[in-house]
Short mmCIF file of C-alpha atoms in Angstrom, two decimals:
data_model
loop_
_atom_site.label_atom_id
_atom_site.label_comp_id
_atom_site.label_asym_id
_atom_site.label_seq_id
_atom_site.Cartn_x
_atom_site.Cartn_y
_atom_site.Cartn_z
CA UNK A 1 62.84 144.79 86.40
CA UNK A 2 66.35 144.03 84.48
CA UNK A 3 68.67 144.43 87.41
CA UNK A 4 65.89 143.00 89.68
CA UNK A 5 66.01 139.99 87.40
CA UNK A 6 69.90 139.49 87.31
CA UNK A 7 70.02 139.76 90.91
CA UNK A 8 67.54 136.64 91.56
CA UNK A 9 69.40 134.67 88.73
CA UNK A 10 72.70 135.49 90.68
CA UNK A 11 71.53 134.51 93.84
CA UNK A 12 70.68 130.95 92.40
CA UNK A 13 73.44 130.36 90.94
CA UNK A 14 75.38 131.29 94.02
CA UNK A 15 73.25 128.87 95.96
CA UNK A 16 73.87 126.01 93.51
CA UNK A 17 77.44 126.64 94.23
CA UNK A 18 78.78 127.80 90.79
CA UNK A 19 77.70 125.20 88.50
CA UNK A 20 77.67 125.61 84.97
CA UNK A 21 78.06 129.33 85.22
CA UNK A 22 81.06 128.92 87.51
CA UNK A 23 82.75 127.03 85.11
CA UNK A 24 81.51 129.56 82.23
CA UNK A 25 83.29 132.37 84.16
CA UNK A 26 86.05 130.05 84.84
CA UNK A 27 86.78 129.56 81.20
CA UNK A 28 86.87 133.38 80.63
CA UNK A 29 89.31 134.40 83.27
CA UNK A 30 92.94 135.43 82.86
CA UNK A 31 95.19 132.35 82.67
CA UNK A 32 93.64 130.22 80.64
CA UNK A 33 95.60 128.50 77.62
CA UNK A 34 94.39 130.97 75.13
CA UNK A 35 97.75 132.19 73.33
CA UNK A 36 99.13 135.43 73.24
CA UNK A 37 97.88 136.50 69.90
CA UNK A 38 96.00 134.62 66.87
CA UNK A 39 98.29 132.76 64.54
CA UNK A 40 96.02 132.15 61.17
CA UNK A 41 95.98 128.90 59.30
CA UNK A 42 93.65 130.25 56.82
CA UNK A 43 95.10 131.99 53.76
CA UNK A 44 93.52 135.26 53.30
CA UNK A 45 90.28 136.00 51.10
CA UNK A 46 91.07 137.86 47.74
CA UNK A 47 88.61 139.68 45.81
CA UNK A 48 90.27 141.76 43.64
CA UNK A 49 92.51 140.51 40.77
CA UNK A 50 96.12 141.72 40.34
CA UNK A 51 95.34 143.97 37.48
CA UNK A 52 92.77 145.58 39.62
CA UNK A 53 95.13 146.10 42.45
CA UNK A 54 97.85 147.40 40.28
CA UNK A 55 95.48 149.93 38.90
CA UNK A 56 94.42 151.10 42.25
CA UNK A 57 97.85 151.69 43.23
CA UNK A 58 98.47 153.64 39.84
CA UNK A 59 95.85 155.80 40.43
CA UNK A 60 97.11 156.18 44.18
CA UNK A 61 100.50 157.44 42.71
CA UNK A 62 98.55 160.10 40.25
CA UNK A 63 96.95 161.60 42.94
CA UNK A 64 99.98 162.10 45.02
CA UNK A 65 101.69 163.14 41.64
CA UNK A 66 98.72 165.33 40.55
CA UNK A 67 97.08 166.75 43.31
CA UNK A 68 99.44 165.75 46.28
CA UNK A 69 98.40 166.34 50.18
CA UNK A 70 98.18 169.12 52.37
CA UNK A 71 100.57 169.36 55.29
CA UNK A 72 99.44 171.86 57.53
CA UNK A 73 101.54 173.91 60.26
CA UNK A 74 104.33 171.44 60.27
CA UNK A 75 107.21 173.02 58.47
CA UNK A 76 109.46 170.53 59.73
CA UNK A 77 107.31 167.65 58.12
CA UNK A 78 107.28 169.35 54.76
CA UNK A 79 111.19 170.05 54.76
CA UNK A 80 111.49 166.30 55.40
CA UNK A 81 109.38 165.33 52.23
CA UNK A 82 111.29 168.16 50.40
CA UNK A 83 114.86 166.62 50.82
CA UNK A 84 113.71 163.63 50.24
CA UNK A 85 112.40 164.76 46.56
CA UNK A 86 109.03 165.94 47.36
CA UNK A 87 107.44 168.73 45.15
CA UNK A 88 106.65 171.45 47.69
CA UNK A 89 104.33 174.69 46.84
CA UNK A 90 103.58 175.71 50.03
CA UNK A 91 101.75 173.38 52.34
CA UNK A 92 100.70 171.81 48.98
CA UNK A 93 103.04 168.41 49.00
CA UNK A 94 103.31 166.54 45.45
CA UNK A 95 105.16 162.87 45.34
CA UNK A 96 106.82 161.89 41.92
CA UNK A 97 105.37 158.61 41.03
CA UNK A 98 106.34 155.81 43.18
CA UNK A 99 108.56 157.74 45.55
CA UNK A 100 106.54 156.78 48.64
CA UNK A 101 106.30 153.31 48.29
CA UNK A 102 110.04 153.14 47.34
CA UNK A 103 111.08 154.96 50.62
CA UNK A 104 108.44 152.56 52.50
CA UNK A 105 109.75 149.30 50.78
CA UNK A 106 113.34 150.13 51.30
CA UNK A 107 113.02 150.04 55.60
CA UNK A 108 109.54 149.42 56.74
CA UNK A 109 109.25 145.80 58.71
CA UNK A 110 106.62 143.77 57.31
CA UNK A 111 106.49 142.03 60.63
CA UNK A 112 107.71 143.14 64.13
CA UNK A 113 107.16 142.60 67.81
CA UNK A 114 105.34 144.55 70.22
CA UNK A 115 106.97 144.01 73.81
CA UNK A 116 104.72 143.30 76.69
CA UNK A 117 105.44 144.21 80.30
CA UNK A 118 105.22 140.77 80.74
CA UNK A 119 106.85 138.68 77.87
CA UNK A 120 104.68 136.24 77.71
CA UNK A 121 102.66 138.52 76.17
CA UNK A 122 104.54 139.95 73.38
CA UNK A 123 102.79 139.86 69.93
CA UNK A 124 103.67 139.82 66.44
CA UNK A 125 102.05 142.07 64.21
CA UNK A 126 102.32 141.46 60.70
CA UNK A 127 102.59 138.03 58.84
CA UNK A 128 100.24 135.43 59.52
CA UNK A 129 99.11 136.91 63.11
CA UNK A 130 95.87 138.59 64.30
CA UNK A 131 96.32 140.75 67.30
CA UNK A 132 92.88 141.79 69.02
CA UNK A 133 92.54 145.14 70.88
CA UNK A 134 89.60 146.98 72.56
CA UNK A 135 87.71 149.79 71.34
CA UNK A 136 88.93 153.16 71.00
CA UNK A 137 87.99 156.70 71.75
CA UNK A 138 84.54 156.62 72.94
CA UNK A 139 83.14 159.67 74.98
CA UNK A 140 80.44 157.91 76.73
CA UNK A 141 79.73 154.35 78.09
CA UNK A 142 76.70 152.09 78.34
CA UNK A 143 75.48 149.68 80.69
CA UNK A 144 72.40 148.15 80.93
CA UNK A 145 71.74 149.22 84.55
CA UNK A 146 72.63 153.16 84.10
CA UNK A 147 72.10 153.60 80.36
CA UNK A 148 74.24 155.60 78.47
CA UNK A 149 76.70 158.46 80.27
CA UNK A 150 79.68 160.44 80.43
CA UNK A 151 82.88 157.77 80.60
CA UNK A 152 85.03 158.40 83.49
CA UNK A 153 88.68 157.72 84.91
CA UNK A 154 86.73 154.76 86.71
CA UNK A 155 85.18 153.70 83.53
CA UNK A 156 88.71 153.68 81.76
CA UNK A 157 90.14 151.62 84.37
CA UNK A 158 87.12 149.19 84.44
CA UNK A 159 87.69 148.28 80.63
CA UNK A 160 91.73 148.32 81.13
CA UNK A 161 90.83 145.40 83.56
CA UNK A 162 88.10 143.50 81.76
CA UNK A 163 90.63 143.65 78.77
CA UNK A 164 93.08 141.90 80.92
CA UNK A 165 90.99 139.37 82.16
CA UNK A 166 89.57 138.71 78.72
CA UNK A 167 91.81 135.82 77.40
CA UNK A 168 90.87 136.38 73.71
CA UNK A 169 91.89 140.25 74.24
CA UNK A 170 95.50 140.06 72.97
CA UNK A 171 96.22 144.24 73.63
CA UNK A 172 95.08 146.52 76.57
CA UNK A 173 94.66 149.37 73.65
CA UNK A 174 94.77 152.93 73.86
CA UNK A 175 92.19 155.36 74.64
CA UNK A 176 89.62 152.64 75.27
CA UNK A 177 86.95 155.70 76.14
CA UNK A 178 87.79 159.18 77.30
CA UNK A 179 87.82 159.89 80.90
CA UNK A 180 85.83 163.22 80.63
CA UNK A 181 86.07 163.74 83.95
CA UNK A 182 89.95 164.63 83.69
CA UNK A 183 91.11 167.72 82.11
CA UNK A 184 92.10 166.88 78.33
CA UNK A 185 95.79 168.49 78.83
CA UNK A 186 96.68 165.33 81.50
CA UNK A 187 94.24 162.95 81.12
CA UNK A 188 96.83 160.97 78.96
CA UNK A 189 99.10 160.68 81.66
CA UNK A 190 96.16 158.83 83.93
CA UNK A 191 95.49 156.64 80.79
CA UNK A 192 99.02 155.39 80.28
CA UNK A 193 99.45 154.69 84.02
CA UNK A 194 96.24 152.70 84.10
CA UNK A 195 97.46 150.74 81.23
CA UNK A 196 101.00 149.96 82.88
CA UNK A 197 99.28 149.04 86.55
CA UNK A 198 96.22 147.32 85.93
CA UNK A 199 97.70 145.37 82.84
CA UNK A 200 100.53 143.67 81.76
CA UNK A 201 99.61 143.17 78.00
CA UNK A 202 100.89 145.37 75.27
CA UNK A 203 99.18 148.79 75.06
CA UNK A 204 98.92 152.24 72.94
CA UNK A 205 100.32 155.66 73.76
CA UNK A 206 98.77 159.09 73.40
CA UNK A 207 98.62 160.81 69.95
CA UNK A 208 96.86 164.15 70.74
CA UNK A 209 100.21 166.16 70.86
CA UNK A 210 103.84 165.36 70.47
CA UNK A 211 104.61 166.08 73.93
CA UNK A 212 101.74 163.89 74.84
CA UNK A 213 103.50 161.10 73.15
CA UNK A 214 106.75 161.78 74.46
CA UNK A 215 105.21 161.53 78.35
CA UNK A 216 104.11 158.14 77.11
CA UNK A 217 107.44 156.92 75.82
CA UNK A 218 109.00 158.37 79.02
CA UNK A 219 106.38 156.45 80.96
CA UNK A 220 106.74 153.44 78.98
CA UNK A 221 110.46 153.51 79.66
CA UNK A 222 109.71 153.90 83.72
CA UNK A 223 107.46 151.08 83.36
CA UNK A 224 109.93 148.71 81.38
CA UNK A 225 112.31 148.89 84.19
CA UNK A 226 113.88 152.55 83.06
CA UNK A 227 115.43 151.31 79.79
CA UNK A 228 113.36 150.23 76.48
CA UNK A 229 116.34 148.84 74.80
CA UNK A 230 114.86 149.96 71.52
CA UNK A 231 112.12 147.34 72.12
CA UNK A 232 108.79 148.81 70.35
CA UNK A 233 106.45 148.53 73.53
CA UNK A 234 103.52 151.16 72.07
CA UNK A 235 101.64 151.00 68.74
CA UNK A 236 99.52 153.93 68.49
CA UNK A 237 97.18 155.57 66.37
CA UNK A 238 97.74 158.01 64.16
CA UNK A 239 94.74 159.34 61.66
CA UNK A 240 95.01 161.32 58.13
CA UNK A 241 92.79 164.51 58.00
CA UNK A 242 90.66 162.73 55.22
CA UNK A 243 90.41 163.69 52.30
CA UNK A 244 94.17 164.27 51.80
CA UNK A 245 95.48 166.32 54.39
CA UNK A 246 98.28 165.64 57.05
CA UNK A 247 98.23 167.80 60.39
CA UNK A 248 100.59 169.12 62.88
CA UNK A 249 99.13 167.26 65.80
CA UNK A 250 99.02 163.66 64.03
CA UNK A 251 102.46 164.01 62.59
CA UNK A 252 104.66 165.33 65.81
CA UNK A 253 103.20 162.74 67.52
CA UNK A 254 104.08 160.35 64.80
CA UNK A 255 107.52 161.80 64.79
CA UNK A 256 108.15 161.42 68.51
CA UNK A 257 107.03 157.92 68.35
CA UNK A 258 109.25 157.29 64.98
CA UNK A 259 112.26 158.38 66.48
CA UNK A 260 111.80 156.28 69.46
CA UNK A 261 111.27 153.01 67.24
CA UNK A 262 107.48 152.92 68.72
CA UNK A 263 105.04 151.48 66.05
CA UNK A 264 102.35 153.71 64.38
CA UNK A 265 99.15 152.66 63.08
CA UNK A 266 98.75 155.26 59.86
CA UNK A 267 94.99 155.41 59.11
CA UNK A 268 92.57 157.22 57.09
CA UNK A 269 89.28 157.86 58.69
CA UNK A 270 86.56 157.81 55.92
CA UNK A 271 83.02 158.32 55.89
CA UNK A 272 82.35 156.97 52.04
CA UNK A 273 80.64 159.97 50.51
CA UNK A 274 82.15 162.74 52.99
CA UNK A 275 85.51 162.44 53.38
CA UNK A 276 86.09 160.25 49.97
CA UNK A 277 84.31 159.06 46.88
CA UNK A 278 81.50 156.62 47.42
CA UNK A 279 82.86 153.76 45.67
CA UNK A 280 84.90 151.40 46.85
CA UNK A 281 87.97 151.47 44.27
CA UNK A 282 87.85 155.27 45.14
CA UNK A 283 87.97 154.89 48.66
CA UNK A 284 90.71 152.30 48.36
CA UNK A 285 93.05 154.67 45.96
CA UNK A 286 92.67 157.65 48.18
CA UNK A 287 93.25 155.42 51.49
CA UNK A 288 96.52 154.21 49.62
CA UNK A 289 97.50 157.45 48.90
CA UNK A 290 97.01 158.68 51.87
CA UNK A 291 98.88 156.08 54.26
CA UNK A 292 101.79 156.22 51.67
CA UNK A 293 102.56 159.39 52.67
CA UNK A 294 102.49 159.05 56.49
CA UNK A 295 104.29 155.44 56.71
CA UNK A 296 106.66 157.06 54.32
CA UNK A 297 107.11 159.90 57.11
CA UNK A 298 107.78 157.72 59.76
CA UNK A 299 110.62 155.87 57.29
CA UNK A 300 111.88 159.46 56.91
CA UNK A 301 112.24 160.03 60.52
CA UNK A 302 113.78 156.73 61.44
CA UNK A 303 114.24 153.87 58.76
CA UNK A 304 112.88 150.88 60.09
CA UNK A 305 110.52 151.96 62.68
CA UNK A 306 107.46 150.02 62.67
CA UNK A 307 104.00 151.01 60.87
CA UNK A 308 101.08 149.70 59.97
CA UNK A 309 98.74 150.53 57.00
CA UNK A 310 95.36 151.27 58.68
CA UNK A 311 92.45 151.53 57.10
CA UNK A 312 88.71 152.47 58.95
CA UNK A 313 86.06 153.26 55.95
CA UNK A 314 82.52 153.28 56.80
CA UNK A 315 79.41 153.69 54.52
CA UNK A 316 76.78 156.06 55.20
CA UNK A 317 73.13 156.54 54.86
CA UNK A 318 72.40 158.70 51.80
CA UNK A 319 69.60 159.88 53.35
CA UNK A 320 70.83 161.48 56.66
CA UNK A 321 74.38 161.65 56.54
CA UNK A 322 75.14 159.23 59.44
CA UNK A 323 77.30 156.50 59.33
CA UNK A 324 76.37 152.59 59.11
CA UNK A 325 77.98 149.49 60.16
CA UNK A 326 77.83 145.81 59.01
CA UNK A 327 76.75 146.71 55.02
CA UNK A 328 78.63 145.05 52.33
CA UNK A 329 80.60 147.88 50.84
CA UNK A 330 83.20 148.44 53.98
CA UNK A 331 83.52 144.67 53.61
CA UNK A 332 84.75 144.94 50.05
CA UNK A 333 86.81 148.08 50.83
CA UNK A 334 88.66 146.08 53.69
CA UNK A 335 89.37 142.93 51.80
CA UNK A 336 90.94 145.33 48.71
CA UNK A 337 93.13 147.72 51.27
CA UNK A 338 94.27 144.24 52.99
CA UNK A 339 95.35 143.07 49.39
CA UNK A 340 97.07 146.38 49.02
CA UNK A 341 98.58 146.26 52.36
CA UNK A 342 100.02 142.75 51.75
CA UNK A 343 101.53 144.47 48.38
CA UNK A 344 103.55 147.10 49.81
CA UNK A 345 104.85 144.90 52.46
CA UNK A 346 103.59 146.17 55.88
CA UNK A 347 100.96 144.88 58.38
CA UNK A 348 97.69 145.85 58.16
CA UNK A 349 94.97 147.19 60.32
CA UNK A 350 91.17 147.23 60.23
CA UNK A 351 87.75 145.81 61.01
CA UNK A 352 86.65 145.11 64.84
CA UNK A 353 83.02 144.59 65.95
CA UNK A 354 81.00 147.85 64.70
CA UNK A 355 77.66 148.74 64.99
CA UNK A 356 75.36 151.83 64.40
CA UNK A 357 73.18 150.25 67.36
CA UNK A 358 72.85 151.82 70.72
CA UNK A 359 72.57 148.89 72.90
CA UNK A 360 73.63 145.32 72.55
CA UNK A 361 70.64 143.95 70.83
CA UNK A 362 70.20 142.07 67.52
CA UNK A 363 71.37 145.15 65.20
CA UNK A 364 74.59 145.53 67.62
CA UNK A 365 75.26 141.21 67.10
CA UNK A 366 74.42 141.14 63.05
CA UNK A 367 76.28 144.49 62.40
CA UNK A 368 79.56 143.48 64.41
CA UNK A 369 79.18 140.03 62.77
CA UNK A 370 79.30 141.38 59.36
CA UNK A 371 82.52 143.45 60.24
CA UNK A 372 84.39 140.78 62.34
CA UNK A 373 84.12 137.90 59.95
CA UNK A 374 85.54 140.00 56.81
CA UNK A 375 87.95 141.18 59.27
CA UNK A 376 89.11 137.37 59.94
CA UNK A 377 89.08 136.31 56.55
CA UNK A 378 90.90 139.53 54.84
CA UNK A 379 94.05 138.83 57.30
CA UNK A 380 94.29 141.83 58.94
CA UNK A 381 96.95 141.88 61.92
CA UNK A 382 95.98 144.61 64.07
CA UNK A 383 92.14 144.60 64.94
CA UNK A 384 90.95 148.09 66.78
CA UNK A 385 87.59 148.29 68.07
CA UNK A 386 87.34 144.38 68.42
CA UNK A 387 85.05 144.48 71.23
CA UNK A 388 82.55 146.94 73.09
CA UNK A 389 82.03 149.29 70.58
CA UNK A 390 78.48 150.87 70.00
CA UNK A 391 76.63 154.02 68.61
CA UNK A 392 78.95 154.31 65.46
CA UNK A 393 81.66 154.35 68.29
CA UNK A 394 80.32 157.22 70.48
CA UNK A 395 79.50 154.79 73.17
CA UNK A 396 81.86 151.82 74.66
CA UNK A 397 79.10 149.18 75.93
CA UNK A 398 80.11 147.06 79.33
CA UNK A 399 78.15 144.05 78.19
CA UNK A 400 78.78 144.78 74.31
CA UNK A 401 82.18 144.42 75.41
CA UNK A 402 81.58 140.89 76.92
CA UNK A 403 79.70 139.55 74.06
CA UNK A 404 82.26 140.52 71.54
CA UNK A 405 85.28 139.03 73.48
CA UNK A 406 83.04 135.83 73.38
CA UNK A 407 83.36 136.23 69.63
CA UNK A 408 86.61 136.89 69.05
CA UNK A 409 87.19 133.28 70.88
CA UNK A 410 85.32 132.02 68.03
CA UNK A 411 87.01 133.40 65.36
CA UNK A 412 90.58 132.41 66.93
CA UNK A 413 89.41 129.02 66.79
CA UNK A 414 87.90 129.67 63.16
CA UNK A 415 91.07 131.02 62.13
CA UNK A 416 92.90 127.57 62.65
CA UNK A 417 91.16 125.75 60.21
CA UNK A 418 90.57 122.36 59.08
CA UNK A 419 92.77 119.92 61.12
CA UNK A 420 94.46 117.45 58.88
CA UNK A 421 96.39 115.70 61.66
CA UNK A 422 96.04 112.24 62.12
CA UNK A 423 93.49 113.12 65.28
CA UNK A 424 91.77 115.30 62.98
CA UNK A 425 91.17 113.12 60.10
CA UNK A 426 90.18 110.18 62.81
CA UNK A 427 90.60 107.35 60.43
CA UNK A 428 91.07 104.94 63.20
CA UNK A 429 88.12 105.37 64.95
CA UNK A 430 86.08 105.96 61.75
CA UNK A 431 87.52 102.24 60.35
CA UNK A 432 86.94 100.49 63.90
CA UNK A 433 82.99 101.75 64.04
CA UNK A 434 80.31 99.45 62.08
CA UNK A 435 77.41 101.44 60.44
CA UNK A 436 74.78 102.65 63.31
CA UNK A 437 77.09 102.74 66.06
CA UNK A 438 77.58 106.20 67.65
CA UNK A 439 81.01 107.74 68.77
CA UNK A 440 79.41 109.34 71.75
CA UNK A 441 81.78 106.99 74.20
CA UNK A 442 84.93 106.40 71.91
CA UNK A 443 88.36 106.85 72.83
CA UNK A 444 88.72 109.37 70.30
CA UNK A 445 85.59 111.37 71.54
CA UNK A 446 86.81 110.99 75.25
CA UNK A 447 89.91 112.61 74.37
CA UNK A 448 88.65 115.36 72.70
CA UNK A 449 85.49 116.02 74.17
CA UNK A 450 87.13 119.32 75.95
CA UNK A 451 88.39 120.80 72.84
CA UNK A 452 86.33 119.33 70.29
CA UNK A 453 84.36 122.57 69.86
CA UNK A 454 84.73 126.10 70.76
CA UNK A 455 82.43 126.94 74.22
CA UNK A 456 80.52 129.91 74.40
CA UNK A 457 81.13 132.17 77.61
CA UNK A 458 77.96 134.07 76.87
CA UNK A 459 75.33 131.71 75.19
CA UNK A 460 72.64 129.87 76.69
CA UNK A 461 72.38 126.53 75.33
CA UNK A 462 70.47 125.24 77.84
CA UNK A 463 66.53 123.64 77.78
CA UNK A 464 63.96 126.09 77.85
CA UNK A 465 62.80 125.02 81.57
CA UNK A 466 66.78 125.17 82.91
CA UNK A 467 66.67 129.10 81.01
CA UNK A 468 63.42 129.62 82.47
CA UNK A 469 64.34 128.75 86.10
CA UNK A 470 67.49 130.55 85.90
CA UNK A 471 65.62 133.82 85.27
CA UNK A 472 64.89 133.94 81.78
CA UNK A 473 68.35 136.17 81.10
CA UNK A 474 68.90 137.29 77.55
CA UNK A 475 72.60 138.07 76.22
CA UNK A 476 72.88 141.34 77.41
CA UNK A 477 71.76 140.38 81.15
CA UNK A 478 74.13 137.25 81.01
CA UNK A 479 76.50 139.58 79.88
CA UNK A 480 75.93 141.95 82.69
CA UNK A 481 76.50 139.58 85.35
CA UNK A 482 79.99 138.12 83.75
CA UNK A 483 81.46 141.59 83.58
CA UNK A 484 80.68 142.35 87.35
CA UNK A 485 82.09 139.24 87.95
CA UNK A 486 85.29 139.78 86.37
CA UNK A 487 86.06 142.97 87.78
CA UNK A 488 84.85 141.56 91.05
CA UNK A 489 87.46 138.67 91.01
CA UNK A 490 90.24 140.80 89.34
CA UNK A 491 93.63 140.72 90.70
CA UNK A 492 96.62 143.16 89.34
CA UNK A 493 99.33 141.82 87.63
CA UNK A 494 102.59 142.15 89.38
CA UNK A 495 104.55 145.65 89.21
CA UNK A 496 107.41 146.52 91.18
CA UNK A 497 106.36 148.95 93.88
CA UNK A 498 109.28 151.14 93.22
CA UNK A 499 108.27 151.37 89.66
CA UNK A 500 104.74 152.26 90.39
CA UNK A 501 105.86 154.68 92.63
CA UNK A 502 107.94 156.20 90.28
CA UNK A 503 105.21 156.46 87.82
CA UNK A 504 103.13 158.01 90.25
CA UNK A 505 105.87 160.70 91.07
CA UNK A 506 106.05 160.98 87.19
CA UNK A 507 102.53 161.57 86.73
CA UNK A 508 101.90 164.39 89.45
CA UNK A 509 105.21 166.16 88.71
CA UNK A 510 103.77 166.50 85.02
CA UNK A 511 100.17 167.36 85.83
CA UNK A 512 102.22 170.10 88.03
CA UNK A 513 104.26 171.41 84.57
CA UNK A 514 101.08 171.49 82.64
CA UNK A 515 98.53 172.35 84.94
CA UNK A 516 95.12 171.28 85.00
CA UNK A 517 93.67 173.27 82.19
CA UNK A 518 91.90 171.78 79.26
CA UNK A 519 94.02 172.41 75.99
#
């Protein structure tokens, strides 16, 4: 019935020549006036005193000095740490107090530019900038027509296109979903190719092996015309194996990217109570310790290589062990670690639109909102999982993606804060109008009516009668029509045919060299 209702409503809208729905889709189309990234005019919200932050830093250094980290299956990384002054006992590496911080602050940039194929879409990462990137890593996708199913390469390409056409999505992301119909050993080639062909926004490379990171760089070099010219064109996700372990897969990928001046998001993935203590201060201290090691490693590979302080910390049900989202404790961790990242002097990644809900329902909405608002208020610079996340990250939702992107636009508007320009103060029109006279037809209102308020692309604000006449659509059904329309109207960005051919040849050659076997 849901599909039939949507089809009937779609037919009515078509007969009406577009109307309000047509304008709604136009507002969400690529080419809108949305900037390449959000420039925040709000100061980050602080919840921890300077003394508290200093204590957490002290605790992190104590952890690195007295316990250290395990560095597994990568003697080359251990030798780098040892040469820089770390204490090595087999695979256990301990760091003198302050060592990692000194390495980072000597060379890691506080702000950098990630270049896009289209220079108009370059993004600033760090400082007062917030960059929204899509969901990452889900093996399943969900839509209200077909329910939950394994993701395919076609789904992956669809979401690259949806991210490209979303005006408030600044980044194409990385493994937006896992195309499980392609063998693991070669799927990174198809994913990077999709980012380069179907979008000209910035993107992320593969991190599941050092060789796959190198493939990503080689393909980016082709896509950018044959020479990266030392530009940072990828910002890729490097996860610690919390608690307090760095393995060869992640460090090999980080080494490849850092050596080529590509950015790494150094992120502990923590389920509090399992991979870290249950308390926010304990999570913050452990996260800081793990990130200090990871970013210091990138600087030992290449001083000045861009790196982001990443944090992903979730609470969990103490009854079942399942991850929970939208709870207050992870928000407290987010605010705390954001402040620690500013003190360290590097960009910060966290937040998103996170939920444990399986479908785009009320739970999905309120949990995502409870994650997204602290994301903006804390001053997060790079937001992964900003749209589409369902089921604790196991699924990527088509309708959820559209609904989340709408909220990103709302957050972008909120980030501008109070307008104290002469137009914002509106004192002239206030002085010109006597008590009791409305402002509907004033010059000031007419000059501002198109931009005065953020206009949702998914909400229905019509009368009950009009809503009923248009099919009684709930938000998921409206989003269903929107994503289908965006894919129907999608047009590929320009890509030189010779570059496209070279990319296709590279993919086919590497698949032949690797072999179509999972590994």
